[in-house]
Coordinates of C-alpha atoms in Angstrom, one line a residue:
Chain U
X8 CA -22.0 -15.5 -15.3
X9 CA -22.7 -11.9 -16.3
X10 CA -20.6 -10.6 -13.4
X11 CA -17.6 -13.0 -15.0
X12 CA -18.4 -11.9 -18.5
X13 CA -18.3 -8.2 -17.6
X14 CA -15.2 -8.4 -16.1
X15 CA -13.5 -10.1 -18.7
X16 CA -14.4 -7.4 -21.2
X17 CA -13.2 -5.0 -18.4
X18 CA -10.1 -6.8 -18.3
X19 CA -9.8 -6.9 -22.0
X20 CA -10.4 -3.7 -22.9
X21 CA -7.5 -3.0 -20.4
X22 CA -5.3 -5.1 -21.8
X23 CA -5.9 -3.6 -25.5
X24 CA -5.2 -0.1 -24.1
X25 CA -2.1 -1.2 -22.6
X26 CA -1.5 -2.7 -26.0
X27 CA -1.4 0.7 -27.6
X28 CA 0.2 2.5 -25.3
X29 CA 3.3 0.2 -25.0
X30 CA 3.8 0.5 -28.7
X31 CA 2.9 4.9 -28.8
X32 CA 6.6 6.6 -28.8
X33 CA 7.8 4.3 -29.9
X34 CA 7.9 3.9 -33.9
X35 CA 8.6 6.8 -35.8
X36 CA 7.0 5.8 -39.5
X37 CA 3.9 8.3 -40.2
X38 CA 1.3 5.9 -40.9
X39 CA 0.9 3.2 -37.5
X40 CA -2.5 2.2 -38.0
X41 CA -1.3 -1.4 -38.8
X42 CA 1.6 -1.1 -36.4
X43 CA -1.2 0.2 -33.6
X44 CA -3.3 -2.4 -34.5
X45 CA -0.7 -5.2 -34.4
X46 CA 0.0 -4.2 -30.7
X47 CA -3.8 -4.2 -29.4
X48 CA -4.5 -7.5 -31.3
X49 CA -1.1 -9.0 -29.5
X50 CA -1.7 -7.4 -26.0
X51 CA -5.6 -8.6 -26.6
X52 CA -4.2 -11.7 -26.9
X53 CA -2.3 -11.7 -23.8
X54 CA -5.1 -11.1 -22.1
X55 CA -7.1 -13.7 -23.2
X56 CA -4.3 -15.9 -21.3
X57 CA -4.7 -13.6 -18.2
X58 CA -8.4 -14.0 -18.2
X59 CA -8.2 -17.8 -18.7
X60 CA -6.0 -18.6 -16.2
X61 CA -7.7 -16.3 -13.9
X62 CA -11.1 -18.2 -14.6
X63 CA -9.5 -22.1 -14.3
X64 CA -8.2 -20.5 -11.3
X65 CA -11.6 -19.6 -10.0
X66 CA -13.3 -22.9 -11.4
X67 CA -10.6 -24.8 -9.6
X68 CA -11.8 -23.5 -6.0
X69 CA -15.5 -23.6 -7.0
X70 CA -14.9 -27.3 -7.9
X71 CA -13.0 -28.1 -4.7
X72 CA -15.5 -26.5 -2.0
X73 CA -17.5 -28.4 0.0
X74 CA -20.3 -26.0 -1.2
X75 CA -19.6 -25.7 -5.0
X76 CA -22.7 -23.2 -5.1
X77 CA -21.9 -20.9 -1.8
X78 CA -18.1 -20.5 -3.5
X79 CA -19.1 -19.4 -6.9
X80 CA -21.4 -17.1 -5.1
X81 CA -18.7 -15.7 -3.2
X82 CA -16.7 -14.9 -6.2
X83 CA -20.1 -13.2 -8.2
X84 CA -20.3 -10.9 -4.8
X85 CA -16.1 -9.8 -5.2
X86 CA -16.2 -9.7 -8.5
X87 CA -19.5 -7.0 -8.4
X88 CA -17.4 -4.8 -6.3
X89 CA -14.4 -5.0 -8.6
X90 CA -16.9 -4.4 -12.0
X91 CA -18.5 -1.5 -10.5
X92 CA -15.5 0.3 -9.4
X93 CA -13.6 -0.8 -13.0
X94 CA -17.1 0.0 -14.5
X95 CA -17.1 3.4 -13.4
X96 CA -13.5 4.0 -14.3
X97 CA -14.2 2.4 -17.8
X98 CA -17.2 4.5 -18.7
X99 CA -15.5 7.9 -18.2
X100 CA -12.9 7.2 -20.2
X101 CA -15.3 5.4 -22.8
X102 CA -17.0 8.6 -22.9
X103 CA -13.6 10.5 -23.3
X104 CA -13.3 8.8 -26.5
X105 CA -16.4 9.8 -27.8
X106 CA -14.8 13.5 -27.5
X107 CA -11.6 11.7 -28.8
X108 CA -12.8 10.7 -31.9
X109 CA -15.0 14.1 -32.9
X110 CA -14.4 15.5 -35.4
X111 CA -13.4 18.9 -33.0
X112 CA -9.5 19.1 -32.5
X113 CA -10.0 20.9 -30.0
X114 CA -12.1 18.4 -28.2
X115 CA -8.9 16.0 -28.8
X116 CA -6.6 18.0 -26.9
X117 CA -9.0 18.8 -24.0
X118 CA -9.3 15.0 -23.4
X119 CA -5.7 14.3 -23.5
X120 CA -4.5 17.0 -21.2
X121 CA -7.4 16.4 -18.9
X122 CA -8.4 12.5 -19.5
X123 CA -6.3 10.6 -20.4
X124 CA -3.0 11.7 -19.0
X125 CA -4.4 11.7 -15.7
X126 CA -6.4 8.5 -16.0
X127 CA -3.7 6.5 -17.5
X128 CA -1.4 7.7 -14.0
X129 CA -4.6 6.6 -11.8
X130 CA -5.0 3.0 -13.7
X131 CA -2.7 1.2 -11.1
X132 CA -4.5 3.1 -8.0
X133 CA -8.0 2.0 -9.5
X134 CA -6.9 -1.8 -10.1
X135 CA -5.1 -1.9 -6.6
X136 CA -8.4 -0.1 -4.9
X137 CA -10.8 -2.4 -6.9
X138 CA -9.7 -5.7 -6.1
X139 CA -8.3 -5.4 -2.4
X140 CA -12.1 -3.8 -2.1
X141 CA -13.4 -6.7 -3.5
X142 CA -11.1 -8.8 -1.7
X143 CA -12.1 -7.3 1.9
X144 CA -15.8 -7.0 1.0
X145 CA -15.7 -11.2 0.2
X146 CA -13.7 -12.2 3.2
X147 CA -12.9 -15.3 2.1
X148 CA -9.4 -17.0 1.3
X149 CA -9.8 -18.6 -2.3
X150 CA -11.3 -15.1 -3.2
X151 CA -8.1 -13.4 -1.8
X152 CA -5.5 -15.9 -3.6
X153 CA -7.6 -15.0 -6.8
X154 CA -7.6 -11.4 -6.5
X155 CA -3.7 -11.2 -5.2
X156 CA -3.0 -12.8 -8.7
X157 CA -5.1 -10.7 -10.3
X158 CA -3.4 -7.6 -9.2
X159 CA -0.2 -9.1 -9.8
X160 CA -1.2 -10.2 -12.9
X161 CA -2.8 -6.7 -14.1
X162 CA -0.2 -4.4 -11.9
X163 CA 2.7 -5.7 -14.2
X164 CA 1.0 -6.0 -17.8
X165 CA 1.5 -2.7 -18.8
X166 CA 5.3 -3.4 -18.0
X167 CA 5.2 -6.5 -19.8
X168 CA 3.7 -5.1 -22.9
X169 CA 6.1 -2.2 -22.8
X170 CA 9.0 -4.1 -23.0
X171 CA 7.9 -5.6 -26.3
X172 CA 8.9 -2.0 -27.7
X173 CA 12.0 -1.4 -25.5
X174 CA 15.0 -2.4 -28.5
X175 CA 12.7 -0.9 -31.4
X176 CA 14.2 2.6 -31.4
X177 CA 17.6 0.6 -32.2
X178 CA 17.1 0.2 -36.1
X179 CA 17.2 4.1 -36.2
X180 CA 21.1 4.1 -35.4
X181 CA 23.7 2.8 -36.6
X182 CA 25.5 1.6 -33.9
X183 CA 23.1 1.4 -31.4
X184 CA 24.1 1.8 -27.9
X185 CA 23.1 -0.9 -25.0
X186 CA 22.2 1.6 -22.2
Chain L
X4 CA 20.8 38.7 -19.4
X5 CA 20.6 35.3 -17.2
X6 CA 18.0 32.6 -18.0
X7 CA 16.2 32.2 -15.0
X8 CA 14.4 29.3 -15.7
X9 CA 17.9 27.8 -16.9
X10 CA 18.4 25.1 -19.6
X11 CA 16.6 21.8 -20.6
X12 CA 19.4 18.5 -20.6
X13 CA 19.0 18.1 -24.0
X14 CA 20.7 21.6 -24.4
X15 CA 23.3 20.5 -22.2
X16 CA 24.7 17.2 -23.0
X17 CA 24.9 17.5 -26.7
X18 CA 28.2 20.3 -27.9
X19 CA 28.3 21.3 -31.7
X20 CA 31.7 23.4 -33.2
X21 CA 29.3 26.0 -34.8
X22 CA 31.5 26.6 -37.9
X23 CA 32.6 22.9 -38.7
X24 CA 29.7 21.3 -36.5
X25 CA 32.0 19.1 -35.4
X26 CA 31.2 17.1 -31.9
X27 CA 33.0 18.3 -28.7
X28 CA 32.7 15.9 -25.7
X29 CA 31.1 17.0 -23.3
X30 CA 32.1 16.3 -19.8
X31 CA 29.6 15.3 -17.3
X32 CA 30.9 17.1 -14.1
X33 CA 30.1 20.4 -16.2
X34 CA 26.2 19.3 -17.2
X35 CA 25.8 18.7 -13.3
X36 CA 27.2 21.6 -12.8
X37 CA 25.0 23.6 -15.1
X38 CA 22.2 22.0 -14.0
X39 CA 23.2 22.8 -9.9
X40 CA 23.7 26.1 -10.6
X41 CA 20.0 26.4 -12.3
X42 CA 19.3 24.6 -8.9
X43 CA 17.3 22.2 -10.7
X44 CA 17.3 19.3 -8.7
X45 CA 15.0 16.9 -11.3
X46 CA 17.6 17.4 -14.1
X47 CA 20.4 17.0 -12.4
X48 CA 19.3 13.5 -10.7
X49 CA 18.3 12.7 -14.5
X50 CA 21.6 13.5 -15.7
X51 CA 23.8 12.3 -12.8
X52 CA 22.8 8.6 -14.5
X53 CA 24.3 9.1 -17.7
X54 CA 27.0 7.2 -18.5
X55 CA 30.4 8.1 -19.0
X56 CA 33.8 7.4 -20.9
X57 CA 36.8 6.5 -18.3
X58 CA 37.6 10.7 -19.1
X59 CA 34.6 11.7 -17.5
X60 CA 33.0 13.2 -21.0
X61 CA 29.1 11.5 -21.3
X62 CA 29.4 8.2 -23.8
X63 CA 27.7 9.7 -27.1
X64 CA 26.4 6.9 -28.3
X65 CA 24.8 6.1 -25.0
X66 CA 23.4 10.2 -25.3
X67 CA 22.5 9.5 -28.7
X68 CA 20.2 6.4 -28.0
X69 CA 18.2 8.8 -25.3
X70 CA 17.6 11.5 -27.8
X71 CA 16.3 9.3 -30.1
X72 CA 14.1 7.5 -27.6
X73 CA 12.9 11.0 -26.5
X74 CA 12.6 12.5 -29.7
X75 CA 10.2 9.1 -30.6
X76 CA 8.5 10.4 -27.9
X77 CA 8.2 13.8 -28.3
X78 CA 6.6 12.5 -32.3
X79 CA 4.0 10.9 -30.0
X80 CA 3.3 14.4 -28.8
X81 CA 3.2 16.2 -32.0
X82 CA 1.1 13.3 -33.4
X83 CA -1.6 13.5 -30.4
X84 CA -1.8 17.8 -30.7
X85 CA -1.8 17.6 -34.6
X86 CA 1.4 19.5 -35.0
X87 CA 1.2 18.6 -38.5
X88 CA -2.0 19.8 -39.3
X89 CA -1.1 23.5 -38.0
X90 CA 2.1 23.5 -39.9
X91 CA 0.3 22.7 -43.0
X92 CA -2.5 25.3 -42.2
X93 CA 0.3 28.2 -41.2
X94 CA 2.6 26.8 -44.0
X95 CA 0.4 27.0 -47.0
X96 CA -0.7 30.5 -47.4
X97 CA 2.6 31.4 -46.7
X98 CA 3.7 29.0 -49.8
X99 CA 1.1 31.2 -52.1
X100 CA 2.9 34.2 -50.6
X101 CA 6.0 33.2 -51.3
X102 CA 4.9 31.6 -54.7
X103 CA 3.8 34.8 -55.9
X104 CA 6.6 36.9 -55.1
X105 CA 9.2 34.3 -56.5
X106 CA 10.1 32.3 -59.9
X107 CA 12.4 29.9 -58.1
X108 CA 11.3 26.7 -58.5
X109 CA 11.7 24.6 -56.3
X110 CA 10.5 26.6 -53.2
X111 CA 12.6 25.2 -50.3
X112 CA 11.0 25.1 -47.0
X113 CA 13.9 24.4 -44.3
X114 CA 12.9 23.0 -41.1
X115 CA 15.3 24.1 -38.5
X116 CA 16.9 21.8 -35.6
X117 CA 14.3 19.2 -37.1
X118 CA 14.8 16.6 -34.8
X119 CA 13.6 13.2 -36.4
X120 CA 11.8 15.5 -39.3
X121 CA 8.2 14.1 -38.0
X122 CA 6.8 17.7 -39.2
X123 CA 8.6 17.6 -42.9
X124 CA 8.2 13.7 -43.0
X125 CA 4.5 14.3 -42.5
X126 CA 4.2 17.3 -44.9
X127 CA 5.6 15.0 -47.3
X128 CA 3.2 12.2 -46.8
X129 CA 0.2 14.1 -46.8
X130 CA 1.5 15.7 -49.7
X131 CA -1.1 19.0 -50.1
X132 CA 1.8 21.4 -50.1
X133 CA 2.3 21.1 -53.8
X134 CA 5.1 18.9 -56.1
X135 CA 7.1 22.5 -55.8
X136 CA 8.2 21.9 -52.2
X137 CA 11.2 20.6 -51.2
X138 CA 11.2 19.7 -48.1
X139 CA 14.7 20.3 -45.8
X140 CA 15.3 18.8 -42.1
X141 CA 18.5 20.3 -40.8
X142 CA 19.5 19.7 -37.6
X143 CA 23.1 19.1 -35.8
X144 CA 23.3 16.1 -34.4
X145 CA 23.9 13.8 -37.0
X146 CA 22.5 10.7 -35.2
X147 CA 19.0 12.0 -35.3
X148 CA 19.8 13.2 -39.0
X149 CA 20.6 9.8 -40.0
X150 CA 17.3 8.3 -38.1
X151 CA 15.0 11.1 -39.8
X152 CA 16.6 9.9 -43.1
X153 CA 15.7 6.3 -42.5
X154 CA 12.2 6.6 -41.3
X155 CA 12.0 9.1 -44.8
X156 CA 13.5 6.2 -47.0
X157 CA 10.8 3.5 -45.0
X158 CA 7.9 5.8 -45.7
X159 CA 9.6 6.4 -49.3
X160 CA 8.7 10.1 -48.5
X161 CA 10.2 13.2 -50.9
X162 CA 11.9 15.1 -48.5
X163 CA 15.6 15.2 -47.3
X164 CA 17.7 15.2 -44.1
X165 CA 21.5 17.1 -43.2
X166 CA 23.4 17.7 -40.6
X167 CA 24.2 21.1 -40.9
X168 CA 23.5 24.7 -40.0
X169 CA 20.2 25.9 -41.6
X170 CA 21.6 29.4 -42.3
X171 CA 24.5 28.5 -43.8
X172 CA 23.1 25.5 -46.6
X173 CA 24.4 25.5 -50.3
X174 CA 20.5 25.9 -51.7
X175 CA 19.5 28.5 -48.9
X176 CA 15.8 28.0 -47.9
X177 CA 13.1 30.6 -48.9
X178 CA 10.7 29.9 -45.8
X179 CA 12.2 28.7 -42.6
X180 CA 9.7 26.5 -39.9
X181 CA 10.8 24.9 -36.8
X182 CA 8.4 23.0 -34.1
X183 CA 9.4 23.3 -30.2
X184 CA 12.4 24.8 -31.0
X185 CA 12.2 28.8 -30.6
X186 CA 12.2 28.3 -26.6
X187 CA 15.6 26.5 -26.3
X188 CA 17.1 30.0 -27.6
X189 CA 17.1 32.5 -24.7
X190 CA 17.6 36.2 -24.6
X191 CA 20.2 37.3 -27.0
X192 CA 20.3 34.2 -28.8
X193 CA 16.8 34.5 -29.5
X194 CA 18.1 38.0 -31.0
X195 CA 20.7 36.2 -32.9
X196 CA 18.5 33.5 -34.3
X197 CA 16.2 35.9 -36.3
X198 CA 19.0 38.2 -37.1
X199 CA 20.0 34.9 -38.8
X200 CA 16.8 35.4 -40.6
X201 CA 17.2 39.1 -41.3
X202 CA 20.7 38.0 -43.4
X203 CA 19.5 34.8 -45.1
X204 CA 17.9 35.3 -48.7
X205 CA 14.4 33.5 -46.7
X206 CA 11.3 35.2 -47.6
X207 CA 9.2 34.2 -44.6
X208 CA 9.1 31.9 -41.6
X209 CA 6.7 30.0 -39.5
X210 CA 7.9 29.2 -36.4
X211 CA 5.6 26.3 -33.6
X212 CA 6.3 26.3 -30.3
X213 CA 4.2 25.4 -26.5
X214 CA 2.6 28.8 -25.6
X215 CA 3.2 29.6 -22.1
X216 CA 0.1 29.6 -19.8
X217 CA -0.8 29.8 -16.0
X218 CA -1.9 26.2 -16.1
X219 CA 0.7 24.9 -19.0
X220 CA 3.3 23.8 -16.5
X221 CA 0.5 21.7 -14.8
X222 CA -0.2 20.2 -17.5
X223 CA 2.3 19.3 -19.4
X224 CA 3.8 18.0 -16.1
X225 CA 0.9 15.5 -16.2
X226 CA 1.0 14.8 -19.7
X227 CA 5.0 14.0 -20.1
X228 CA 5.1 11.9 -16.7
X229 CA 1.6 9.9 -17.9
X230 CA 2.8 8.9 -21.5
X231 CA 6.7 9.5 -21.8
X232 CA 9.2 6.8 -20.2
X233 CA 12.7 8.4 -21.2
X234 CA 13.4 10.7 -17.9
X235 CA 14.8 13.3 -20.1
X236 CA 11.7 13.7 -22.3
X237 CA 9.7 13.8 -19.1
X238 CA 11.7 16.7 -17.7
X239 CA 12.6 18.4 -20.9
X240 CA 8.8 17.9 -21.9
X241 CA 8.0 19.8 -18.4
X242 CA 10.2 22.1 -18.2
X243 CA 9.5 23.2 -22.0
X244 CA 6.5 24.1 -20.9
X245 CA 7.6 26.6 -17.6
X246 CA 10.4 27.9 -20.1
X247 CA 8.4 28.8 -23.3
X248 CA 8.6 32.4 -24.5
X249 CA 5.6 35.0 -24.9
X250 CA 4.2 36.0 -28.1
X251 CA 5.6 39.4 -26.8
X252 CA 9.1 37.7 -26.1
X253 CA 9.4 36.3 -29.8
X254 CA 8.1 39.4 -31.6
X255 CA 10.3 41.7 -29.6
X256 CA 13.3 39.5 -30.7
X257 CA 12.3 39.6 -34.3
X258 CA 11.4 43.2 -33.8
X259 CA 15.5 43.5 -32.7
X260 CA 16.7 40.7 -34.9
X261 CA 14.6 40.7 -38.1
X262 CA 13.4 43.8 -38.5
X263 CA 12.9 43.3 -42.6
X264 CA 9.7 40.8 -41.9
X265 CA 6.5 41.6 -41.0
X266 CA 4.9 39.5 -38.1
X267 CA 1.8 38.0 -36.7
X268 CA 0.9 35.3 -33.8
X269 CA -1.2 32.8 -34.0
X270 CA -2.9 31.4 -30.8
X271 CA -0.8 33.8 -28.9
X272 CA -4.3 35.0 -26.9
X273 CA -6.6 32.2 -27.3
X274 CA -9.1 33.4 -24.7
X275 CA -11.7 30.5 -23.5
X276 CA -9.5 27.7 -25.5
X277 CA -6.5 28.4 -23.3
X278 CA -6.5 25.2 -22.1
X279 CA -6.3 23.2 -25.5
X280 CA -4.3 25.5 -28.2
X281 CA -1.2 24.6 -25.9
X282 CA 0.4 25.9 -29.3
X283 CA 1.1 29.2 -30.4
X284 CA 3.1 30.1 -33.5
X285 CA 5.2 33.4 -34.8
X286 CA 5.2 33.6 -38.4
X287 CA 6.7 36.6 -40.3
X288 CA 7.2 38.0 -44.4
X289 CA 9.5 39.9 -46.1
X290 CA 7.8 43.8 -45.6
X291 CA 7.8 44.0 -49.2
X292 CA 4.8 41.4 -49.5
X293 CA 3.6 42.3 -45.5
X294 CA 0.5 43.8 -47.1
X295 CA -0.7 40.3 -48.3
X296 CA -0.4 38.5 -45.2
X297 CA -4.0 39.3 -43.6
X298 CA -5.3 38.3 -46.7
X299 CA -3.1 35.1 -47.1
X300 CA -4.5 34.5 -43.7
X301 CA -8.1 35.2 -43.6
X302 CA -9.2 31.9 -43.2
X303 CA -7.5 32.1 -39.6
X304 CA -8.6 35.7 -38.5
X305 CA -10.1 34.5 -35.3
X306 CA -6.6 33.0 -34.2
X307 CA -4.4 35.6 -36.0
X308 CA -2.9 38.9 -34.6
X309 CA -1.1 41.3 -37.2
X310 CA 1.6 42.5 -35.1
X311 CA 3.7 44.6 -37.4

């Protein structure tokens, strides 16, 4: 259960992030704090869906194998490999923040040009690698179905959430434009 | 002399009559042209899917919703790097300059080719400049004009937007700022821009812009393709970056063009914090108060250089 629980936090955390950045460049106001905040809570929310179905998903297969107990195990084992290559991923850019958020500017810029910006390009590599590790390390067919869905499911999130935002520029014109 | 780095699109697929600022179309067989003959093959497979009226000229309103969405996203940028936050520090001393040398009231600080007006609109909202400030966005194109007017009015923040030439307004500015904008003029234009300066009644200037490093086209690169989605801001983003002048660049041109102010960098050689003051800034006053100015600025001795 703590392997599930970790990843769901993993998954989470994910989704909030995409959250944010679906809604940054977006608004032009000065103050966004609410606005930013609005966005995690939605995408956090979205999530929440994504980690449920994933887990009735999972509780499905358990409950239909003939060995309820050698199935969930399966699933703790892929979803170890998956938390500790997401784990490792998450941490650096946890601790990235803690530069972030110092009250150095300089410190701010350094982890944006060299962080973030080349994290947030490596997410889809690092979710892809994760799970078809995890995937190939389990061997095992209701694992695969689970983590194919997963990497659908996480691989097109970000796009999801970003489309929220797509029209909002329009209020700024007049006439606004379709293309 | 030619620009060999050659032009952003945004230069390109906007045209302004520079006495009645009036927009000329602006045919699209003539940006790709531009663009070939700068053989840069990113902007022109950028530009190539811009839209067009049945006369082959680019569909302005179509133009006008991508400069919005890029300009949204070059705010993002300005927020994350604090733009603000160095205008305010470069801004303010010059204010007490400028406020001792003058009785006008208010002081007018124009911000020229202001884009959306994030830097004025953020001014105005932190509000430490003083109730003396007015606060001007000029900028051509009127779309982005009207959209800095209406996130002003949302944030119900004192400060104003026109489409217009900043030189040639009815209540003439006494400091002139401008954020990302100095690298879009090149050579002589440069030249012209502070001459522009020299002849206004404007008792100083601070002027923002990327400062050019080994590793800033890397960077920025990485930066505009990780967090921007409008193609143009990702190449224009990038190639500000390759394009942007050197602190010697910009003081030779004021040298040449504005001779009457006195000038200093700031950032321009940032030693061991090359890699995160991606921002340098030319700021100049009138000679007649240029004694002052390394006083004004004390509190930034470390980052400033006196140049003249």
């Amino acid at each position: 259960m703590t392997i599930a629980l970790a990843l769901a936090i993993l998954v989470l955390t994910d989704c909030v992030l995409c959250g944010f950045r679906g809604a940054a460049g977006r608004e032009g106001t000065i103050d966004k704090l609410p606005y930013y905040c609005a966005a995690m809570l939605r995408a956090a929310r979205d999530g929440v869906v994504l980690v449920v179905f994933h887990a009735l998903v999972v509780v499905a297969f358990v409950a239909t194998a003939t060995d309820p107990n050698a199935a969930w195990a399966t699933f703790v084992g892929a979803g170890r490999v998956a938390v500790t290559i997401f784990g490792v991923y998450a941490t650096a850019i946890l601790v990235a923040f803690g530069f972030y958020f110092a009250p150095i500017g300089d410190f701010r810029v350094l982890t944006n040009v060299i962080v973030f910006g080349p994290f947030t390009l490596a997410r889809p590599f690092v979710i892809f690698g994760g799970l078809v590790t995890a995937i190939v390390t389990a061997h095992d067919t209701s694992v695969t179905i689970v983590g194919v869905l997963a990497i659908g499911a996480m691989l097109t999130f970000q796009h999801r959430i970003d489309r929220r935002y797509d029209t909002r520029w329009q209020r700024l014109l007049d006439t606004p434009p379709t293309g | 002399m030619r620009d060999v780095y050659g032009p952003e699109i945004s230069d390109l697929i906007v045209d302004y009559d520079p006495d009645t600022l009036a927009r000329r179309p602006v045919r699209k067989a003539d940006v790709l042209g531009r663009l070939s003959d700068a053989r840069n093959v990113w902007g022109n497979f950028i530009a190539r899917g811009l839209p067009t009226n049945d006369d082959g000229t680019l569909d302005e309103r179509v133009v006008d919703g991508v400069l919005v969405r890029s300009h949204l996203e070059l705010q993002r940028l300005h927020e994350e790097f604090r733009v603000g936050r160095t205008m305010k520090l470069l801004l303010s001393p010059m204010l007490d300059l400028v406020r001792a040398s003058t009785k006008e009231r208010p002081i007018r600080v124009v911000d020229l080719g202001c884009g959306l007006g994030y830097i004025l609109r953020w001014l105005a909202a932190d509000g430490a400049l003083g109730d003396d400030i007015e606060l001007v966005g000029a900028d051509y194109n009127r779309a982005l004009v009207e959209a800095a007017s209406k996130l002003a009015a949302e944030d119900k923040l004192r400060c104003r937007f026109v489409a217009a030439n900043a030189f040639r307004l009815a209540e003439p500015a006494h400091v002139y700022v401008s954020t990302g904008v100095l690298h879009h003029f090149r050579g002589q234009d440069l030249v012209r821009l502070f001459a522009e300066h020299e002849k206004s009644p404007a008792l100083g200037f601070v002027h923002v812009d990327i400062r050019p490093s080994p590793i800033a086209p890397l960077g920025s690169f990485v930066f505009h393709v990780a967090r921007m989605r409008e193609s143009l801001a990702k190449f224009d983003g990038y190639w500000s970056a390759v394009r942007a002048h050197t602190a010697s660049t910009l003081l030779g041109a004021i040298r040449e063009g504005g001779p009457g102010f006195a000038t200093a960098t700031l950032d321009a050689n940032p030693g061991i914090h090359t890699v995160v003051r991606i921002f340098q800034a030319v700021l100049g006053v009138r000679r007649t108060f240029a004694s002052a100015l390394p006083g004004a600025y004390a509190s930034l001795a470390s980052r400033l250089e006196i140049a003249s």
